[in-house]
PDB file of C-alpha atoms in Angstrom:
ATOM      1  CA  MET A   1      18.494 -57.122  -9.189  1.00  0.00           C
ATOM      2  CA  LEU A   2      16.270 -54.026  -9.505  1.00  0.00           C
ATOM      3  CA  LYS A   3      13.642 -53.597  -6.821  1.00  0.00           C
ATOM      4  CA  THR A   4      10.232 -52.436  -7.950  1.00  0.00           C
ATOM      5  CA  ASN A   5       7.224 -51.110  -6.130  1.00  0.00           C
ATOM      6  CA  LYS A   6       3.792 -51.882  -7.390  1.00  0.00           C
ATOM      7  CA  SER A   7       1.910 -48.560  -7.129  1.00  0.00           C
ATOM      8  CA  ALA A   8      -1.214 -49.268  -9.156  1.00  0.00           C
ATOM      9  CA  PRO A   9      -2.689 -52.354 -10.785  1.00  0.00           C
ATOM     10  CA  GLY A  10      -0.734 -53.065 -13.932  1.00  0.00           C
ATOM     11  CA  ALA A  11       1.878 -50.328 -13.341  1.00  0.00           C
ATOM     12  CA  THR A  12       5.284 -50.750 -11.717  1.00  0.00           C
ATOM     13  CA  ARG A  13       7.823 -48.091 -11.024  1.00  0.00           C
ATOM     14  CA  SER A  14      11.428 -48.288  -9.968  1.00  0.00           C
ATOM     15  CA  LEU A  15      12.014 -47.186  -6.361  1.00  0.00           C
ATOM     16  CA  SER A  16      15.292 -45.552  -7.307  1.00  0.00           C
ATOM     17  CA  ALA A  17      13.598 -43.602 -10.125  1.00  0.00           C
ATOM     18  CA  THR A  18      10.883 -42.425  -7.736  1.00  0.00           C
ATOM     19  CA  ALA A  19      13.502 -41.347  -5.203  1.00  0.00           C
ATOM     20  CA  LEU A  20      15.465 -39.525  -7.913  1.00  0.00           C
ATOM     21  CA  ILE A  21      12.368 -37.606  -9.071  1.00  0.00           C
ATOM     22  CA  ALA A  22      11.431 -36.685  -5.493  1.00  0.00           C
ATOM     23  CA  ALA A  23      14.959 -35.473  -4.737  1.00  0.00           C
ATOM     24  CA  THR A  24      15.044 -33.394  -7.921  1.00  0.00           C
ATOM     25  CA  ILE A  25      11.744 -31.715  -7.067  1.00  0.00           C
ATOM     26  CA  LEU A  26      12.851 -31.073  -3.490  1.00  0.00           C
ATOM     27  CA  VAL A  27      16.220 -29.578  -4.468  1.00  0.00           C
ATOM     28  CA  GLY A  28      14.644 -27.498  -7.255  1.00  0.00           C
ATOM     29  CA  GLY A  29      12.022 -26.143  -4.871  1.00  0.00           C
ATOM     30  CA  LEU A  30      14.634 -25.232  -2.268  1.00  0.00           C
ATOM     31  CA  ALA A  31      16.823 -23.530  -4.850  1.00  0.00           C
ATOM     32  CA  GLU A  32      13.867 -21.499  -6.098  1.00  0.00           C
ATOM     33  CA  ALA A  33      12.869 -20.514  -2.561  1.00  0.00           C
ATOM     34  CA  SER A  34      16.451 -19.522  -1.794  1.00  0.00           C
ATOM     35  CA  ALA A  35      16.669 -17.404  -4.957  1.00  0.00           C
ATOM     36  CA  LYS A  36      13.420 -15.647  -4.114  1.00  0.00           C
ATOM     37  CA  SER A  37      14.553 -14.851  -0.585  1.00  0.00           C
ATOM     38  CA  LYS A  38      17.807 -13.362  -1.913  1.00  0.00           C
ATOM     39  CA  LYS A  39      15.940 -11.095  -4.355  1.00  0.00           C
ATOM     40  CA  HIS A  40      13.413  -9.655  -1.930  1.00  0.00           C
ATOM     41  CA  HIS A  41      14.604  -8.174   1.322  1.00  0.00           C
ATOM     42  CA  HIS A  42      11.553  -6.728   2.992  1.00  0.00           C
ATOM     43  CA  ARG A  43      12.185  -4.836   6.157  1.00  0.00           C
ATOM     44  CA  HIS A  44       9.220  -3.988   8.276  1.00  0.00           C
ATOM     45  CA  HIS A  45       9.755  -1.177  10.703  1.00  0.00           C
ATOM     46  CA  ALA A  46       6.893  -0.563  13.067  1.00  0.00           C
ATOM     47  CA  SER A  47       6.344   3.145  13.444  1.00  0.00           C
ATOM     48  CA  SER A  48       5.563   4.462  16.875  1.00  0.00           C
ATOM     49  CA  SER A  49       2.353   6.118  15.701  1.00  0.00           C
ATOM     50  CA  TRP A  50       0.377   7.007  12.615  1.00  0.00           C
ATOM     51  CA  LYS A  51       2.001  10.461  12.659  1.00  0.00           C
ATOM     52  CA  ASP A  52       5.343   8.856  11.758  1.00  0.00           C
ATOM     53  CA  ALA A  53       3.908   7.062   8.727  1.00  0.00           C
ATOM     54  CA  ASN A  54       4.749   8.191   5.191  1.00  0.00           C
ATOM     55  CA  ALA A  55       7.724  10.360   6.151  1.00  0.00           C
ATOM     56  CA  ALA A  56       5.398  12.736   7.975  1.00  0.00           C
ATOM     57  CA  ILE A  57       6.813  15.447  10.176  1.00  0.00           C
ATOM     58  CA  PRO A  58       4.814  15.801  13.417  1.00  0.00           C
ATOM     59  CA  THR A  59       3.604  19.358  13.903  1.00  0.00           C
ATOM     60  CA  GLY A  60       3.114  19.077  17.663  1.00  0.00           C
ATOM     61  CA  SER A  61      -0.560  19.974  17.480  1.00  0.00           C
ATOM     62  CA  GLY A  62      -2.056  16.565  16.758  1.00  0.00           C
ATOM     63  CA  GLY A  63      -1.100  16.726  13.113  1.00  0.00           C
ATOM     64  CA  PHE A  64       1.645  16.164  10.595  1.00  0.00           C
ATOM     65  CA  ALA A  65       3.223  17.773   7.551  1.00  0.00           C
ATOM     66  CA  GLY A  66       4.672  16.463   4.325  1.00  0.00           C
ATOM     67  CA  VAL A  67       4.158  16.129   0.593  1.00  0.00           C
ATOM     68  CA  ALA A  68       0.648  15.481  -0.737  1.00  0.00           C
ATOM     69  CA  SER A  69      -0.562  14.583  -4.200  1.00  0.00           C
ATOM     70  CA  PHE A  70      -4.013  14.101  -5.684  1.00  0.00           C
ATOM     71  CA  TYR A  71      -5.921  11.540  -7.684  1.00  0.00           C
ATOM     72  CA  GLY A  72      -9.188  11.658  -9.567  1.00  0.00           C
ATOM     73  CA  ASN A  73      -9.353   9.323 -12.541  1.00  0.00           C
ATOM     74  CA  GLU A  74     -10.823   6.490 -10.482  1.00  0.00           C
ATOM     75  CA  SER A  75     -14.353   7.930 -10.094  1.00  0.00           C
ATOM     76  CA  GLY A  76     -16.912   5.212  -9.491  1.00  0.00           C
ATOM     77  CA  SER A  77     -14.449   2.589  -8.271  1.00  0.00           C
ATOM     78  CA  LYS A  78     -14.582   1.463  -4.655  1.00  0.00           C
ATOM     79  CA  THR A  79     -12.171   2.904  -2.125  1.00  0.00           C
ATOM     80  CA  ALA A  80     -10.515   0.789   0.562  1.00  0.00           C
ATOM     81  CA  SER A  81     -13.305   1.804   2.957  1.00  0.00           C
ATOM     82  CA  GLY A  82     -15.936   0.412   0.574  1.00  0.00           C
ATOM     83  CA  GLN A  83     -17.294   3.809  -0.494  1.00  0.00           C
ATOM     84  CA  ARG A  84     -17.515   4.749  -4.160  1.00  0.00           C
ATOM     85  CA  PHE A  85     -14.817   7.235  -5.070  1.00  0.00           C
ATOM     86  CA  ASN A  86     -16.030  10.626  -6.245  1.00  0.00           C
ATOM     87  CA  GLU A  87     -13.235  12.933  -7.372  1.00  0.00           C
ATOM     88  CA  ASN A  88     -15.272  15.988  -6.355  1.00  0.00           C
ATOM     89  CA  ASP A  89     -15.801  14.898  -2.728  1.00  0.00           C
ATOM     90  CA  MET A  90     -13.559  16.297  -0.006  1.00  0.00           C
ATOM     91  CA  THR A  91     -11.773  13.024   0.730  1.00  0.00           C
ATOM     92  CA  ALA A  92      -8.222  11.747   1.071  1.00  0.00           C
ATOM     93  CA  ALA A  93      -6.162   8.582   1.275  1.00  0.00           C
ATOM     94  CA  HIS A  94      -3.739   7.868   4.105  1.00  0.00           C
ATOM     95  CA  ARG A  95      -1.838   4.668   4.819  1.00  0.00           C
ATOM     96  CA  SER A  96      -2.870   4.162   8.424  1.00  0.00           C
ATOM     97  CA  LEU A  97      -5.357   6.728   9.758  1.00  0.00           C
ATOM     98  CA  PRO A  98      -8.740   5.180  10.555  1.00  0.00           C
ATOM     99  CA  PHE A  99     -11.457   5.582   7.920  1.00  0.00           C
ATOM    100  CA  GLY A 100     -13.724   8.494   8.784  1.00  0.00           C
ATOM    101  CA  THR A 101     -10.932  10.571  10.355  1.00  0.00           C
ATOM    102  CA  LYS A 102     -11.386  14.237   9.523  1.00  0.00           C
ATOM    103  CA  LEU A 103      -8.313  16.327   8.728  1.00  0.00           C
ATOM    104  CA  ARG A 104      -7.864  20.032   8.114  1.00  0.00           C
ATOM    105  CA  VAL A 105      -5.352  20.120   5.250  1.00  0.00           C
ATOM    106  CA  THR A 106      -3.566  23.396   4.521  1.00  0.00           C
ATOM    107  CA  HIS A 107      -1.469  24.262   1.453  1.00  0.00           C
ATOM    108  CA  ARG A 108      -0.091  27.790   0.939  1.00  0.00           C
ATOM    109  CA  GLY A 109      -2.577  29.348   3.355  1.00  0.00           C
ATOM    110  CA  ARG A 110      -5.673  27.631   1.892  1.00  0.00           C
ATOM    111  CA  SER A 111      -7.435  24.945   3.948  1.00  0.00           C
ATOM    112  CA  VAL A 112     -10.000  22.231   3.374  1.00  0.00           C
ATOM    113  CA  VAL A 113     -11.497  19.597   5.675  1.00  0.00           C
ATOM    114  CA  VAL A 114     -11.245  16.083   4.229  1.00  0.00           C
ATOM    115  CA  THR A 115     -12.395  12.665   5.370  1.00  0.00           C
ATOM    116  CA  ILE A 116     -10.062   9.660   5.132  1.00  0.00           C
ATOM    117  CA  ASN A 117     -11.803   6.981   3.066  1.00  0.00           C
ATOM    118  CA  ASP A 118      -8.979   5.264   1.177  1.00  0.00           C
ATOM    119  CA  ARG A 119      -5.451   3.884   1.566  1.00  0.00           C
ATOM    120  CA  GLY A 120      -2.388   5.452   0.032  1.00  0.00           C
ATOM    121  CA  PRO A 121      -0.362   7.201  -1.182  1.00  0.00           C
ATOM    122  CA  PHE A 122       1.909   4.447  -2.371  1.00  0.00           C
ATOM    123  CA  ILE A 123       4.785   6.686  -3.406  1.00  0.00           C
ATOM    124  CA  LYS A 124       7.594   6.977  -0.879  1.00  0.00           C
ATOM    125  CA  GLY A 125       7.748  10.287   0.926  1.00  0.00           C
ATOM    126  CA  ARG A 126       4.117  11.320   0.380  1.00  0.00           C
ATOM    127  CA  VAL A 127       1.761  11.711   3.320  1.00  0.00           C
ATOM    128  CA  LEU A 128      -1.657  12.149   1.664  1.00  0.00           C
ATOM    129  CA  ASP A 129      -3.466  11.592  -1.599  1.00  0.00           C
ATOM    130  CA  LEU A 130      -6.233  14.166  -1.888  1.00  0.00           C
ATOM    131  CA  SER A 131      -9.270  13.808  -4.100  1.00  0.00           C
ATOM    132  CA  LYS A 132      -9.222  16.167  -7.069  1.00  0.00           C
ATOM    133  CA  GLY A 133     -11.932  18.326  -5.438  1.00  0.00           C
ATOM    134  CA  ALA A 134      -9.923  18.709  -2.213  1.00  0.00           C
ATOM    135  CA  ALA A 135      -6.713  19.409  -4.149  1.00  0.00           C
ATOM    136  CA  ARG A 136      -8.537  22.062  -6.192  1.00  0.00           C
ATOM    137  CA  ALA A 137      -9.822  23.682  -2.976  1.00  0.00           C
ATOM    138  CA  VAL A 138      -6.276  24.217  -1.664  1.00  0.00           C
ATOM    139  CA  GLY A 139      -4.674  25.038  -5.029  1.00  0.00           C
ATOM    140  CA  LEU A 140      -2.700  21.831  -5.451  1.00  0.00           C
ATOM    141  CA  THR A 141      -3.969  20.769  -8.885  1.00  0.00           C
ATOM    142  CA  SER A 142      -1.659  22.965 -10.968  1.00  0.00           C
ATOM    143  CA  SER A 143       1.560  21.557  -9.523  1.00  0.00           C
ATOM    144  CA  GLY A 144       0.237  18.054  -8.799  1.00  0.00           C
ATOM    145  CA  VAL A 145       2.140  17.783  -5.536  1.00  0.00           C
ATOM    146  CA  GLY A 146       2.884  20.172  -2.726  1.00  0.00           C
ATOM    147  CA  HIS A 147       3.806  20.568   0.915  1.00  0.00           C
ATOM    148  CA  VAL A 148       0.809  20.418   3.247  1.00  0.00           C
ATOM    149  CA  THR A 149       0.094  20.435   6.928  1.00  0.00           C
ATOM    150  CA  ALA A 150      -2.697  18.249   8.258  1.00  0.00           C
ATOM    151  CA  GLU A 151      -4.408  18.553  11.615  1.00  0.00           C
ATOM    152  CA  VAL A 152      -6.729  15.899  13.013  1.00  0.00           C
ATOM    153  CA  MET A 153     -10.111  17.453  13.751  1.00  0.00           C
TER     154      MET A 153
END
């Protein structure tokens, strides 16, 4: 004899069918979760300080060195700090320095003072994303990327 469970007025459902549906959903959900965890292996390594972020090389004088790039097509959009981005301002993006930090950035003997107001760069191995105005000031716009040193002011 088949047992039934009355779940709503006028509707009956087999307990074994309900259990089968629940088990199928549970197994399917676990299989999907397992597949996702096998695809994505995120490793989070805490760096000892902001100077170690973005493959930066500490310079020993309160600064760092590495590859910088520039961006400028986002004028008018909001930066991570909430300010409107202006490609002509002397600003930069860094992954972890506090907003408002001032840096003296030097590329091939030319320097500019920038203010951190955004997050980035999001390309492995880069230490800074300069605004187009800051990149122009140090001669970085022709090559697009270049080695810079940065000193916290």
